[in-house]
mmCIF file of C-alpha atoms in Angstrom:
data_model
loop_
_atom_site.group_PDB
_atom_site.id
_atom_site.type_symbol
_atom_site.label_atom_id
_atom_site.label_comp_id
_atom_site.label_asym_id
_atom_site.label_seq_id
_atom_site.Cartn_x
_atom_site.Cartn_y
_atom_site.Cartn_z
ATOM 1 C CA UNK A 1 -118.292 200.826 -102.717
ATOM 2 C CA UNK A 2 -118.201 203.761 -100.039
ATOM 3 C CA UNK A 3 -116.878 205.921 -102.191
ATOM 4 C CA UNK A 4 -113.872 205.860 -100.164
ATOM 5 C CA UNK A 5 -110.236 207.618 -102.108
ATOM 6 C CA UNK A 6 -108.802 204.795 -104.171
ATOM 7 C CA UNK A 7 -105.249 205.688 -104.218
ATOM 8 C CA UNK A 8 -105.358 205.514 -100.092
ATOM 9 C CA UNK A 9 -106.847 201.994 -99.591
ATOM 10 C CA UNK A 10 -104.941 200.853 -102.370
ATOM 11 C CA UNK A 11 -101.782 202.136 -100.144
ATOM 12 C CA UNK A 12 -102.980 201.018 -97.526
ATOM 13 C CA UNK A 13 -104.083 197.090 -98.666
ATOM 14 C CA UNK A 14 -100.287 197.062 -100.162
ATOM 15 C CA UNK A 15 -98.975 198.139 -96.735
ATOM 16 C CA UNK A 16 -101.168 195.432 -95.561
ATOM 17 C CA UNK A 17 -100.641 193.024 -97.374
ATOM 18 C CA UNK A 18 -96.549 192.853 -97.012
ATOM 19 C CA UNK A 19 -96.892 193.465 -92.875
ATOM 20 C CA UNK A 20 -99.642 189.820 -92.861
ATOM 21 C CA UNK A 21 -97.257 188.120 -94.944
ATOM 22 C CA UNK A 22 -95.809 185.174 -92.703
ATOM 23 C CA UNK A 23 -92.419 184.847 -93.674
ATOM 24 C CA UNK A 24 -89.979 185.626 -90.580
ATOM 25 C CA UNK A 25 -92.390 183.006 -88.812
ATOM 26 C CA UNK A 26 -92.320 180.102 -91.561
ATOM 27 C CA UNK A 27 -88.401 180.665 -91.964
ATOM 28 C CA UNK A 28 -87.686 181.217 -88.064
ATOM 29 C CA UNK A 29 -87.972 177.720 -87.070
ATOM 30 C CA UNK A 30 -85.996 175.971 -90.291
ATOM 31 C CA UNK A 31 -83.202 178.514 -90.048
ATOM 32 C CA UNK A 32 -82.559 177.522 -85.744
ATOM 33 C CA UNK A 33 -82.700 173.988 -86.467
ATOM 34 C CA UNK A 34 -80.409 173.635 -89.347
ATOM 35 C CA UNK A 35 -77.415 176.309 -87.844
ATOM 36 C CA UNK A 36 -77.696 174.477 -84.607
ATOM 37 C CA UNK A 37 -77.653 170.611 -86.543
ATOM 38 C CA UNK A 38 -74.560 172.094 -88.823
ATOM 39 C CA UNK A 39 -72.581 174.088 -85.804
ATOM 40 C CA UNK A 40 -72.806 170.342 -83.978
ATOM 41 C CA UNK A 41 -71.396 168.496 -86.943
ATOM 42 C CA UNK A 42 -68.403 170.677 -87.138
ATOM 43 C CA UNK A 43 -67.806 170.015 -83.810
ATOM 44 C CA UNK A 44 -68.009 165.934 -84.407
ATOM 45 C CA UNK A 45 -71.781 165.655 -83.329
ATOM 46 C CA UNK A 46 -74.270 164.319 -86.007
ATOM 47 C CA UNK A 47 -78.083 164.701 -85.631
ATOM 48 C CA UNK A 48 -80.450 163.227 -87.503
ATOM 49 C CA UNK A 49 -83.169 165.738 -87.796
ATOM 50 C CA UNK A 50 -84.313 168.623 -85.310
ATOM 51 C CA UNK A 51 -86.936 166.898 -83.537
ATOM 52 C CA UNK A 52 -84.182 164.695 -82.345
ATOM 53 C CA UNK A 53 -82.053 167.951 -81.344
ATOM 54 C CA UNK A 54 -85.478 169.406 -79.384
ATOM 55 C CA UNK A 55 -85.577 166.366 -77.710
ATOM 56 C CA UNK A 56 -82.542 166.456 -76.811
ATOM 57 C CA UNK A 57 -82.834 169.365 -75.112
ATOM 58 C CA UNK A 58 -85.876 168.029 -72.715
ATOM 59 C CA UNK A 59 -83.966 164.806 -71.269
ATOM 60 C CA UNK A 60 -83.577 164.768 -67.813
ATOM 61 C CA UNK A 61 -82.138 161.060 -67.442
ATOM 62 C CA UNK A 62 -79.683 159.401 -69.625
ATOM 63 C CA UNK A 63 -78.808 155.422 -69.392
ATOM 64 C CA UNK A 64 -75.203 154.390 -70.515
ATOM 65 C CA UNK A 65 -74.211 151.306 -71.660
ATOM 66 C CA UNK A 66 -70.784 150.288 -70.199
ATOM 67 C CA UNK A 67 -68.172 148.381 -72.943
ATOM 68 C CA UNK A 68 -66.772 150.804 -75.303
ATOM 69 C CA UNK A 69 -69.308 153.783 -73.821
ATOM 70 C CA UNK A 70 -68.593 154.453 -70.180
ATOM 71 C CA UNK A 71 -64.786 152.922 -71.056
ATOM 72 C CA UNK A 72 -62.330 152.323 -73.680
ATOM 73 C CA UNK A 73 -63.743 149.711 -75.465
ATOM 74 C CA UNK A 74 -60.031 148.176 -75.892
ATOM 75 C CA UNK A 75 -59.558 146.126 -72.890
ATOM 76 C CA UNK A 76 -56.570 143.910 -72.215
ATOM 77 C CA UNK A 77 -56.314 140.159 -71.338
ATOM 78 C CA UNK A 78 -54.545 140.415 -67.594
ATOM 79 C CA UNK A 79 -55.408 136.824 -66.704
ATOM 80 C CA UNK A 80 -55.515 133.568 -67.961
ATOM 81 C CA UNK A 81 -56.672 130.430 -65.922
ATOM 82 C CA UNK A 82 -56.250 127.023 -67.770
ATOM 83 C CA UNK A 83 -57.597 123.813 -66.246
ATOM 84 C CA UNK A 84 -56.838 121.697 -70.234
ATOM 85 C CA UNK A 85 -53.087 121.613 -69.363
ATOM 86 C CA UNK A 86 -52.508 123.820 -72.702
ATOM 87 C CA UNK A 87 -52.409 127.456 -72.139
ATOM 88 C CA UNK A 88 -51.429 128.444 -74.956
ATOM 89 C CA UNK A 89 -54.260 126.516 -76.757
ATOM 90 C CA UNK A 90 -56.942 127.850 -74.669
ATOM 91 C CA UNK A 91 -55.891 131.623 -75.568
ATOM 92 C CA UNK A 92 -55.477 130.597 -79.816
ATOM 93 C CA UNK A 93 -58.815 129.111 -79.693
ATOM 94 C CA UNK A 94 -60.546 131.994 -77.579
ATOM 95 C CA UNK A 95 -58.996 134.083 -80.156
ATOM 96 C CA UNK A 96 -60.224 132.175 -83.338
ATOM 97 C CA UNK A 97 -63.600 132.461 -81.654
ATOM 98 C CA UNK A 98 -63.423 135.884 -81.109
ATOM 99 C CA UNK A 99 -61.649 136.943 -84.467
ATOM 100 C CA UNK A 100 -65.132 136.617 -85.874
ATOM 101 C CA UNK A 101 -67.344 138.366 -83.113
ATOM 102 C CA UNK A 102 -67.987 142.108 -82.939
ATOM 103 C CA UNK A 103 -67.747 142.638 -79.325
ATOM 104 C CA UNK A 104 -64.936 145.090 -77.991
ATOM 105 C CA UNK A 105 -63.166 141.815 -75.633
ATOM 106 C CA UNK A 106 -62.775 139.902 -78.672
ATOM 107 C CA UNK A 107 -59.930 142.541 -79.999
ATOM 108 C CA UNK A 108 -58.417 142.043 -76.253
ATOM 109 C CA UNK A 109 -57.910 138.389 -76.791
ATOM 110 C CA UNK A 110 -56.790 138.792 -80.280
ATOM 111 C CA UNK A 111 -54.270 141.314 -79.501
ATOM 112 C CA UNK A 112 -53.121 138.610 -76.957
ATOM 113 C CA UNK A 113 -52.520 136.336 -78.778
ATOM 114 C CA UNK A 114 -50.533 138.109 -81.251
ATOM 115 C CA UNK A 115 -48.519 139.312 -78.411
ATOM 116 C CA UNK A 116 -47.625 135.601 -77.824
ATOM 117 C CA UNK A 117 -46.967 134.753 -81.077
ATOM 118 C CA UNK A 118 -49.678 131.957 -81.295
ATOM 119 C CA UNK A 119 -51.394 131.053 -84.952
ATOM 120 C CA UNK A 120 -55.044 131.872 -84.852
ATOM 121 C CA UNK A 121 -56.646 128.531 -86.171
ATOM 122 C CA UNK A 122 -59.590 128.957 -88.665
ATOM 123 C CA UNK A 123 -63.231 128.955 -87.500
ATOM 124 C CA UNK A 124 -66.266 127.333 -89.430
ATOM 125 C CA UNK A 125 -69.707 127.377 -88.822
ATOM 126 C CA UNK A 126 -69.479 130.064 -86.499
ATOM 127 C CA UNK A 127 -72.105 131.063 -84.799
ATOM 128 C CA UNK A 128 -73.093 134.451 -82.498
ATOM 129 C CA UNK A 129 -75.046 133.700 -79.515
ATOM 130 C CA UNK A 130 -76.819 137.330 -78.386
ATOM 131 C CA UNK A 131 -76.194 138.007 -74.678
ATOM 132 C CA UNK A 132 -74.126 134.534 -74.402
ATOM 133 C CA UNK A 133 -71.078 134.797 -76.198
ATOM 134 C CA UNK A 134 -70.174 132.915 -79.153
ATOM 135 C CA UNK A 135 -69.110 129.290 -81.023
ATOM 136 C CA UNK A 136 -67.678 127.376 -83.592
ATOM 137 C CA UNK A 137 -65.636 124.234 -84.911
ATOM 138 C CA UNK A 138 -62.116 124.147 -84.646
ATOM 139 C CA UNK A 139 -60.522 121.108 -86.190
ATOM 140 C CA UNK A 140 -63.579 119.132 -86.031
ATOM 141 C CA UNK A 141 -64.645 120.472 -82.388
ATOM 142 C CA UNK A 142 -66.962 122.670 -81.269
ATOM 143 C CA UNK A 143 -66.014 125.463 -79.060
ATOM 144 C CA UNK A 144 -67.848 127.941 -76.984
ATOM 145 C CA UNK A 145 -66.919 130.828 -75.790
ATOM 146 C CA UNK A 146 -68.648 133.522 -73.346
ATOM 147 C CA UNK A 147 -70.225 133.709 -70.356
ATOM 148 C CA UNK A 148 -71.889 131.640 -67.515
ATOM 149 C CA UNK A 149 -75.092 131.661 -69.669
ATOM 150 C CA UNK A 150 -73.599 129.609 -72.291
ATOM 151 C CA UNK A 151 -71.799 126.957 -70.340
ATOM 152 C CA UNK A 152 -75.398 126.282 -68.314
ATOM 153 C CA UNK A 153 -75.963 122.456 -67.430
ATOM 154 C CA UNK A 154 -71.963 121.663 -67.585
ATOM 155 C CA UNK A 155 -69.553 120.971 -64.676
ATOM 156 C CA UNK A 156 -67.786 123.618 -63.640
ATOM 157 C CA UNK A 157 -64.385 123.446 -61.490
ATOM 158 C CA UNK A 158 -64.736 123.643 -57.601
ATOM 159 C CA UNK A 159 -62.538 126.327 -57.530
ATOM 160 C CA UNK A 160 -64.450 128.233 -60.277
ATOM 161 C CA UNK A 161 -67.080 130.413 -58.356
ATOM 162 C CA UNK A 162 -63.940 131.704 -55.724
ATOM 163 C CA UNK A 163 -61.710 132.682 -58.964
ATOM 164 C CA UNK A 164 -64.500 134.546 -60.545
ATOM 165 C CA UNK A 165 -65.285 136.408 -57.482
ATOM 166 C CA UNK A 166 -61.738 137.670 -56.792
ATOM 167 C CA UNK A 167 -61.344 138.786 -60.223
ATOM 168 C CA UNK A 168 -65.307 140.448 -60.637
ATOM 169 C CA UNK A 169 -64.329 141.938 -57.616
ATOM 170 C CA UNK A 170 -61.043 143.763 -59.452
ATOM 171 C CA UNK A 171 -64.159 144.859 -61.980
ATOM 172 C CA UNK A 172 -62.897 142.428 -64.789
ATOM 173 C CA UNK A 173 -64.616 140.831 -67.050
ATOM 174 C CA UNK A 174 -64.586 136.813 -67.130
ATOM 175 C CA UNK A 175 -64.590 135.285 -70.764
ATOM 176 C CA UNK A 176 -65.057 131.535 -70.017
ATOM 177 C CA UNK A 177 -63.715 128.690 -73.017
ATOM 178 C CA UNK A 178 -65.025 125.501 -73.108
ATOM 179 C CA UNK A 179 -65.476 122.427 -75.323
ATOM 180 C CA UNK A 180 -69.000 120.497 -75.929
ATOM 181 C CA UNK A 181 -68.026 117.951 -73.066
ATOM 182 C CA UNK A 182 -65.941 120.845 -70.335
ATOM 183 C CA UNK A 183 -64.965 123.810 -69.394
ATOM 184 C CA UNK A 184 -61.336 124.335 -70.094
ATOM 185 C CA UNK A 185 -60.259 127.599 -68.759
ATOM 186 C CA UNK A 186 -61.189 131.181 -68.717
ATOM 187 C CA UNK A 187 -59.578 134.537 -69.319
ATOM 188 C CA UNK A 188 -59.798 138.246 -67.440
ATOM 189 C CA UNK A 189 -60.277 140.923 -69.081
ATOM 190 C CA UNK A 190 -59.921 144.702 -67.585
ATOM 191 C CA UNK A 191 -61.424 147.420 -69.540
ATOM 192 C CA UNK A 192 -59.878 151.101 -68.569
ATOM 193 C CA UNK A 193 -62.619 154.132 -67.921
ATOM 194 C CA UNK A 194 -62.491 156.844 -70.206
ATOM 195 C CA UNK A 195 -60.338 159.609 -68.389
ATOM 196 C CA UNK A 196 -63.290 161.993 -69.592
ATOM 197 C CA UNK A 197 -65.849 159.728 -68.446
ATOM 198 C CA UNK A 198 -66.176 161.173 -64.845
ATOM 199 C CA UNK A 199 -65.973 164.495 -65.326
ATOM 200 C CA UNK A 200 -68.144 164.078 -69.081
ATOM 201 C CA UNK A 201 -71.221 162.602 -66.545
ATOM 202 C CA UNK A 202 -70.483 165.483 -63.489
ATOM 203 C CA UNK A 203 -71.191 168.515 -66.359
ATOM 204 C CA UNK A 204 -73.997 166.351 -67.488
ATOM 205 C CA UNK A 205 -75.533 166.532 -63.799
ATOM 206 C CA UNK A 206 -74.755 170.560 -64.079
ATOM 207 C CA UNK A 207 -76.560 171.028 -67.590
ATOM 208 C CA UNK A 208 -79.676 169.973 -65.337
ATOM 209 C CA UNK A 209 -79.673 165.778 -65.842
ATOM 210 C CA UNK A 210 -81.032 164.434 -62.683
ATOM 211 C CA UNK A 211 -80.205 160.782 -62.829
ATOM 212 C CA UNK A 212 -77.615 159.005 -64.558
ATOM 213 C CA UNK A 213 -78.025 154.778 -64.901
ATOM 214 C CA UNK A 214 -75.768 152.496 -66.371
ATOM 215 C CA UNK A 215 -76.819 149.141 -68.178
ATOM 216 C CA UNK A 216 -74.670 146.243 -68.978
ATOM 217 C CA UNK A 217 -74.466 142.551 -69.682
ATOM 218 C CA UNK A 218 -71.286 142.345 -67.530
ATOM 219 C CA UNK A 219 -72.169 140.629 -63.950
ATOM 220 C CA UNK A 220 -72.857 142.580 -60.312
ATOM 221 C CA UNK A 221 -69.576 142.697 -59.444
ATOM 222 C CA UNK A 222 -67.143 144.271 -62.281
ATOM 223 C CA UNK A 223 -70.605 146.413 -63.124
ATOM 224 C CA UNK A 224 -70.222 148.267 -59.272
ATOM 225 C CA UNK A 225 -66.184 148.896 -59.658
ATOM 226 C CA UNK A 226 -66.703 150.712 -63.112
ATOM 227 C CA UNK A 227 -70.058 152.856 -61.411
ATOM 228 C CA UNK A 228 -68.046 153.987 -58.562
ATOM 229 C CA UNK A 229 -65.191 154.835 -61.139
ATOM 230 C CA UNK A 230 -67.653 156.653 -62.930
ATOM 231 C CA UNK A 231 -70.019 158.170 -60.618
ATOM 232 C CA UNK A 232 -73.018 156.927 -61.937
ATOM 233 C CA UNK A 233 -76.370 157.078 -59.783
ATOM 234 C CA UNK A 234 -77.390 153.465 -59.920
ATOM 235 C CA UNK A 235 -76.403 150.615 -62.143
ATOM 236 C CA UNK A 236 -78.274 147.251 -63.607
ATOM 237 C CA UNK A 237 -76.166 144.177 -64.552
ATOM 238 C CA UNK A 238 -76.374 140.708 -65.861
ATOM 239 C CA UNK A 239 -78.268 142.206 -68.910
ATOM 240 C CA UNK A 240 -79.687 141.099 -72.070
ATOM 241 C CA UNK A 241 -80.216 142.855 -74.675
ATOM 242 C CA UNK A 242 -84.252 142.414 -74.009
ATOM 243 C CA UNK A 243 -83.653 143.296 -70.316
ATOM 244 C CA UNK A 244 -81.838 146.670 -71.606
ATOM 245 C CA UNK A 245 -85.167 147.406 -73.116
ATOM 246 C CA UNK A 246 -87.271 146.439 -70.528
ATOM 247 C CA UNK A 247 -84.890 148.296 -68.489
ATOM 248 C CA UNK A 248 -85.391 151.877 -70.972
ATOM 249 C CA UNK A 249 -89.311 151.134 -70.709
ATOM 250 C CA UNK A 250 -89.215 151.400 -66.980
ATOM 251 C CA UNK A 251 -86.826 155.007 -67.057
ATOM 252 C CA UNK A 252 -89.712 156.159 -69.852
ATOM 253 C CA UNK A 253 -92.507 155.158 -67.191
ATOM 254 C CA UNK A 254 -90.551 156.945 -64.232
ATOM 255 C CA UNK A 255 -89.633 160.176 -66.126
ATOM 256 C CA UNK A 256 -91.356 160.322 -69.460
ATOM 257 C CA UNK A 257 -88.170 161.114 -71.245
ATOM 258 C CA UNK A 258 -84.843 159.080 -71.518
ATOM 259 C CA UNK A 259 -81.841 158.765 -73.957
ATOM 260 C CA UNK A 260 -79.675 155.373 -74.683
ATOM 261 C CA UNK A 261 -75.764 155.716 -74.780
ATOM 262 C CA UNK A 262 -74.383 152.584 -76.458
ATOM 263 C CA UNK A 263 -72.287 151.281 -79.193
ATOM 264 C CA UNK A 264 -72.774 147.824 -79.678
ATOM 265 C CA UNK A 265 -75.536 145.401 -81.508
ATOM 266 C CA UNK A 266 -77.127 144.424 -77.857
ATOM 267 C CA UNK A 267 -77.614 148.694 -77.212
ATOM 268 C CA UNK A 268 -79.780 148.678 -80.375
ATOM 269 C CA UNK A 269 -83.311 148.001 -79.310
ATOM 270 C CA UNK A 270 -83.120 149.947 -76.594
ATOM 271 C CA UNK A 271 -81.767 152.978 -78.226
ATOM 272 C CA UNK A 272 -84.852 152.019 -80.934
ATOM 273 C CA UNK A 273 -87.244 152.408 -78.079
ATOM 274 C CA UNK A 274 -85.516 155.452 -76.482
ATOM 275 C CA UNK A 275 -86.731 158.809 -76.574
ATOM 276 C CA UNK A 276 -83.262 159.802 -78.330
ATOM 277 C CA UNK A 277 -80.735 157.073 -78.915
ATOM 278 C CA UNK A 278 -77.234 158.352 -78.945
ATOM 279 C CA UNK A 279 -74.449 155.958 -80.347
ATOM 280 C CA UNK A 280 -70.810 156.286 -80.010
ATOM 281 C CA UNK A 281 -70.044 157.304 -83.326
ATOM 282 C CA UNK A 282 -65.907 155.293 -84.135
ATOM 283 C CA UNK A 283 -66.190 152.790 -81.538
ATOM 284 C CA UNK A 284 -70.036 151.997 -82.457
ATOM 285 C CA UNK A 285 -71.322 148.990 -84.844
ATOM 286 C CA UNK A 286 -72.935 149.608 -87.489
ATOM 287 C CA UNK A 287 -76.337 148.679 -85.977
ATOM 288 C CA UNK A 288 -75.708 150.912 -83.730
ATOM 289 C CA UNK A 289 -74.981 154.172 -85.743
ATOM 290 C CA UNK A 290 -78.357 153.210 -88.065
ATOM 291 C CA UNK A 291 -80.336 152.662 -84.957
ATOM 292 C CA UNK A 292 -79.342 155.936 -83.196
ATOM 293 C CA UNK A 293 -80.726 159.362 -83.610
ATOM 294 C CA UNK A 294 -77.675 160.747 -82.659
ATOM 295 C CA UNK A 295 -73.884 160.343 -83.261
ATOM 296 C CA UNK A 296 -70.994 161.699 -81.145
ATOM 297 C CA UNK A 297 -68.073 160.933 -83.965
ATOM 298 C CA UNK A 298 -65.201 161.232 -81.773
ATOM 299 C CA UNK A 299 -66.341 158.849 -79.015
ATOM 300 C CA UNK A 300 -66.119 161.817 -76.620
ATOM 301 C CA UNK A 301 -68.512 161.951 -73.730
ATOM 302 C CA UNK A 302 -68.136 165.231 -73.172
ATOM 303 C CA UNK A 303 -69.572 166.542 -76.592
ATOM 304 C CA UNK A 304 -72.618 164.681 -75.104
ATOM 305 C CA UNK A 305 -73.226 167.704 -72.319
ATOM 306 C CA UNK A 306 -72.967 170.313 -75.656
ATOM 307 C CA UNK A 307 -75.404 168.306 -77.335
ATOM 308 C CA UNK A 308 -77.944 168.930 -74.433
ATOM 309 C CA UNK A 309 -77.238 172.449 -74.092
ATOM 310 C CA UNK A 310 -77.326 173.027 -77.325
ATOM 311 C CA UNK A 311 -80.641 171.037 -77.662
ATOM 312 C CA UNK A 312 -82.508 173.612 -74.785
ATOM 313 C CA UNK A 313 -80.695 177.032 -76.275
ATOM 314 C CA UNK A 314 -82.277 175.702 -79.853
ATOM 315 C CA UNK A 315 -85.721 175.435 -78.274
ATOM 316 C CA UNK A 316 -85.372 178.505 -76.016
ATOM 317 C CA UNK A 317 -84.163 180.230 -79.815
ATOM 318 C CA UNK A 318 -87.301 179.063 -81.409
ATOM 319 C CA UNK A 319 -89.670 180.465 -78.881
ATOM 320 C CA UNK A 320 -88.158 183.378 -78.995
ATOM 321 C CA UNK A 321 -88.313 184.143 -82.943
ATOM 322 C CA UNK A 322 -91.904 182.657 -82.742
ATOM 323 C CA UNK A 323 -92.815 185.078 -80.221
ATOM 324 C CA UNK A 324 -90.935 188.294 -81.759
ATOM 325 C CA UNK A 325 -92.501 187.534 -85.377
ATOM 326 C CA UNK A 326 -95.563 187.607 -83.861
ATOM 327 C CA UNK A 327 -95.775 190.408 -81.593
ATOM 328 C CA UNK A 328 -93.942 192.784 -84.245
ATOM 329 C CA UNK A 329 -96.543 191.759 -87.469
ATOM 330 C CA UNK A 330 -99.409 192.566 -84.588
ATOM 331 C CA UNK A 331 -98.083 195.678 -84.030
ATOM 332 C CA UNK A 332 -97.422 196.799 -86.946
ATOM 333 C CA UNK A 333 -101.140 195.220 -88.111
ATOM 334 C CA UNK A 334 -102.927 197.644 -85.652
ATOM 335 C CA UNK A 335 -101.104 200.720 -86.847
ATOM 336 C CA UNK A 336 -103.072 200.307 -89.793
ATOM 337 C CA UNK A 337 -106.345 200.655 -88.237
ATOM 338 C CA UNK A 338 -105.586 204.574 -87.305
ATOM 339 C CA UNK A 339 -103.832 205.148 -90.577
ATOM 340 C CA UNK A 340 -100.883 205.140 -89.232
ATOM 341 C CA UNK A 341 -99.027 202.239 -91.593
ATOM 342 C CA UNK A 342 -96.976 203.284 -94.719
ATOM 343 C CA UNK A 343 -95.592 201.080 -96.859
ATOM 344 C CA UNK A 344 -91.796 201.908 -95.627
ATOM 345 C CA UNK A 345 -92.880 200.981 -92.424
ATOM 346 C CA UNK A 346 -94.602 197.808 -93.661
ATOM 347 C CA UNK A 347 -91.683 197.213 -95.712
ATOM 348 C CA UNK A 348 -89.242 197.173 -92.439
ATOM 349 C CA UNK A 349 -91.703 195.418 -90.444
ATOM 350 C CA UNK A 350 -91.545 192.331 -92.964
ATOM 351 C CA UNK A 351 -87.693 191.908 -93.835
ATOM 352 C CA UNK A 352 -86.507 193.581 -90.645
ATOM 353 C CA UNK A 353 -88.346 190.986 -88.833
ATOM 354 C CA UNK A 354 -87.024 188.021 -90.666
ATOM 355 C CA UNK A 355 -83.610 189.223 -90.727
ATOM 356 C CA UNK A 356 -83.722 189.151 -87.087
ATOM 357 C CA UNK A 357 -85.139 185.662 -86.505
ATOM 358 C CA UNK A 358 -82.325 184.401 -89.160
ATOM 359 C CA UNK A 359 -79.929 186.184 -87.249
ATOM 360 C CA UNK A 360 -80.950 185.079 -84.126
ATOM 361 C CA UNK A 361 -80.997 181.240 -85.305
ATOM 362 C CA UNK A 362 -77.591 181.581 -86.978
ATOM 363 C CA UNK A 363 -76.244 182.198 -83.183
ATOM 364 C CA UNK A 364 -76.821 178.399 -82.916
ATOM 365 C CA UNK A 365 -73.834 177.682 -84.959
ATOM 366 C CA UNK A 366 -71.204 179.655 -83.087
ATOM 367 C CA UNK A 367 -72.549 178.158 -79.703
ATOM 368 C CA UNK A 368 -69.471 177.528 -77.448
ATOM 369 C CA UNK A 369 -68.304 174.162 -77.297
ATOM 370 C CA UNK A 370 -68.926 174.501 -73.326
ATOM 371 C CA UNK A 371 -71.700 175.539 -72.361
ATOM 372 C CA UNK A 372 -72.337 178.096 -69.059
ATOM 373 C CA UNK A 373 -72.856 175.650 -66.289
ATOM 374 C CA UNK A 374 -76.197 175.779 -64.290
#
């Protein structure tokens, strides 16, 4: 139309053309996200999707569950007080109970009974009570077994409330047994902190997490012996599952951001209402590991201080690809209005620059296992 050379603006719309094309900023973002997701699950970390990863990233407080998280998960049976006259009864039918519950104890009192070479009677109509403990019928008699919660309204032995401190104060747990008329006994059961545990929550507190809680169903008592153990900030005890929620609602309305650490069915809700919920991936039940955005497969705490890191160098990599495919196609845009663009230089602008941003993202999977410390 203005008689302008057609063989120039023709050159020149090409050159155009292939410099406004958006493709190192479309493929920057998917290319960071799936090299960091794939370089965690090599090293035993799954993530569910990379929103979960950038969130990751922005957490500044993380609650723990306690039981199989913050320790072992295998506890042993160290003591057994009997007021039915039949020890060895009181541990077979604890154990019958517990062969059919999912909490981590229940293999404690299992494996004790083995030990003694007691038959493990069969259970019907067994029945899990959430945050109580658990029951069934044993030879035509209903058992219960858990804690105080569940044995509510009965009388309890004088001596009861001084044997339960003592051994709270040792940071064991108390599994009481009981029949529908009595109590009958109780057993102790220590669980052992991870050895990694301490040092897992220290290079959490270096990758820039400023508060570390811990939330449990266990009571005051065994709760404050395993947080001094593990150097946690502050603790809540005597939990339901419920108050573990209302407990993650109150971190989100302090600090806007907060991930759940759990493996068990009573973590699930409030990893659901978490901002990431992380599950211990062998230890964890199965509601657990479909509840949680994360997984750390080898029940290691200290992959949990990668993820983090790894979570802030993704979205520090993302900004950084966004911002160089940008700048460069701007550049290279306003050479055009001089005449200055050729279609070489269009040409390198356009796969040079996505080359670079895929490059840049593939970093993600060779990140080091420990990060550079803050």
């Amino acid at each position: 139309f203005l008689a302008q050379p057609w063989h120039l603006w023709l050159y020149q719309a090409m050159a155009l053309l292939l410099v406004a094309c958006p493709c190192a900023l479309v493929i920057s973002a998917p290319v960071s996200i799936v090299s960091a997701i794939g370089g965690a699950a090599r090293r035993g970390v799954l993530i569910k999707g990379g929103v979960h990863l950038e969130q990751a990233g922005s957490l500044a407080v993380i609650a723990f569950d306690k039981t199989g998280t913050l320790t072992r998960g295998r506890p042993e049976v160290t003591d057994i007080i009997d007021w039915s006259g039949n020890e060895d009864r009181l541990l077979a039918v604890a154990a019958a109970i517990e062969s059919r519950s999912e909490h981590p104890l229940a293999d404690a009192v299992l494996q004790s009974a083995r030990q003694r070479g007691l038959p493990v009677p069969a259970v019907t109509d067994f029945e899990a009570l959430v945050g109580q403990g658990a029951r069934g019928n044993i030879d035509g008699e209903l058992y219960l077994v858990g804690n105080m919660r569940i044995f509510a309204g009965y009388d309890l032995p004088p001596d009861l409330e001084i044997r339960l401190h003592e051994l709270q104060n040792q940071g064991k747990s108390i599994i009481l047994v009981g029949n529908q008329k009595k109590l009958l006994g109780l057993l102790a059961v220590a669980d052992i902190v991870r050895s990694n545990s301490p040092a897992a929550l220290e290079s959490l507190r270096r990758h820039g997490i400023r508060k570390l809680v811990m939330l449990t169903g266990d009571n005051p008592a065994t709760a404050g012996a395993i947080a001094r153990q593990t150097g946690v900030d502050e603790f809540s005890a005597d939990l339901m599952p419920e108050d573990k929620v209302q407990a993650v609602r109150e971190l989100l309305a302090r600090h806007g951001k907060v991930a759940m650490v759990g493996d068990g069915v009573n973590d699930a809700p409030a990893m659901a209402i978490a901002t990431v919920g992380i599950a211990m991936g062998t230890a964890g039940t199965d509601a657990a590991l479909e509840t949680a955005d994360i997984a750390l497969m080898g029940d290691d705490l200290s992959r949990l201080a990668y993820t983090i890191h790894l979570g802030r160098q993704t979205v520090r990599v993302l900004k950084q690809n966004i911002a160089f495919a940008v700048v460069v196609k701007v550049i290279i845009m306003l050479m055009a209005l001089p005449g200055w663009l050729t279609l070489w230089l269009a040409v390198l602008g356009d796969m040079g620059t996505s080359l670079l941003v895929t490059l840049n993202g593939m970093r993600l999977m060779w990140m080091r296992d420990q990060a550079p410390l803050k």
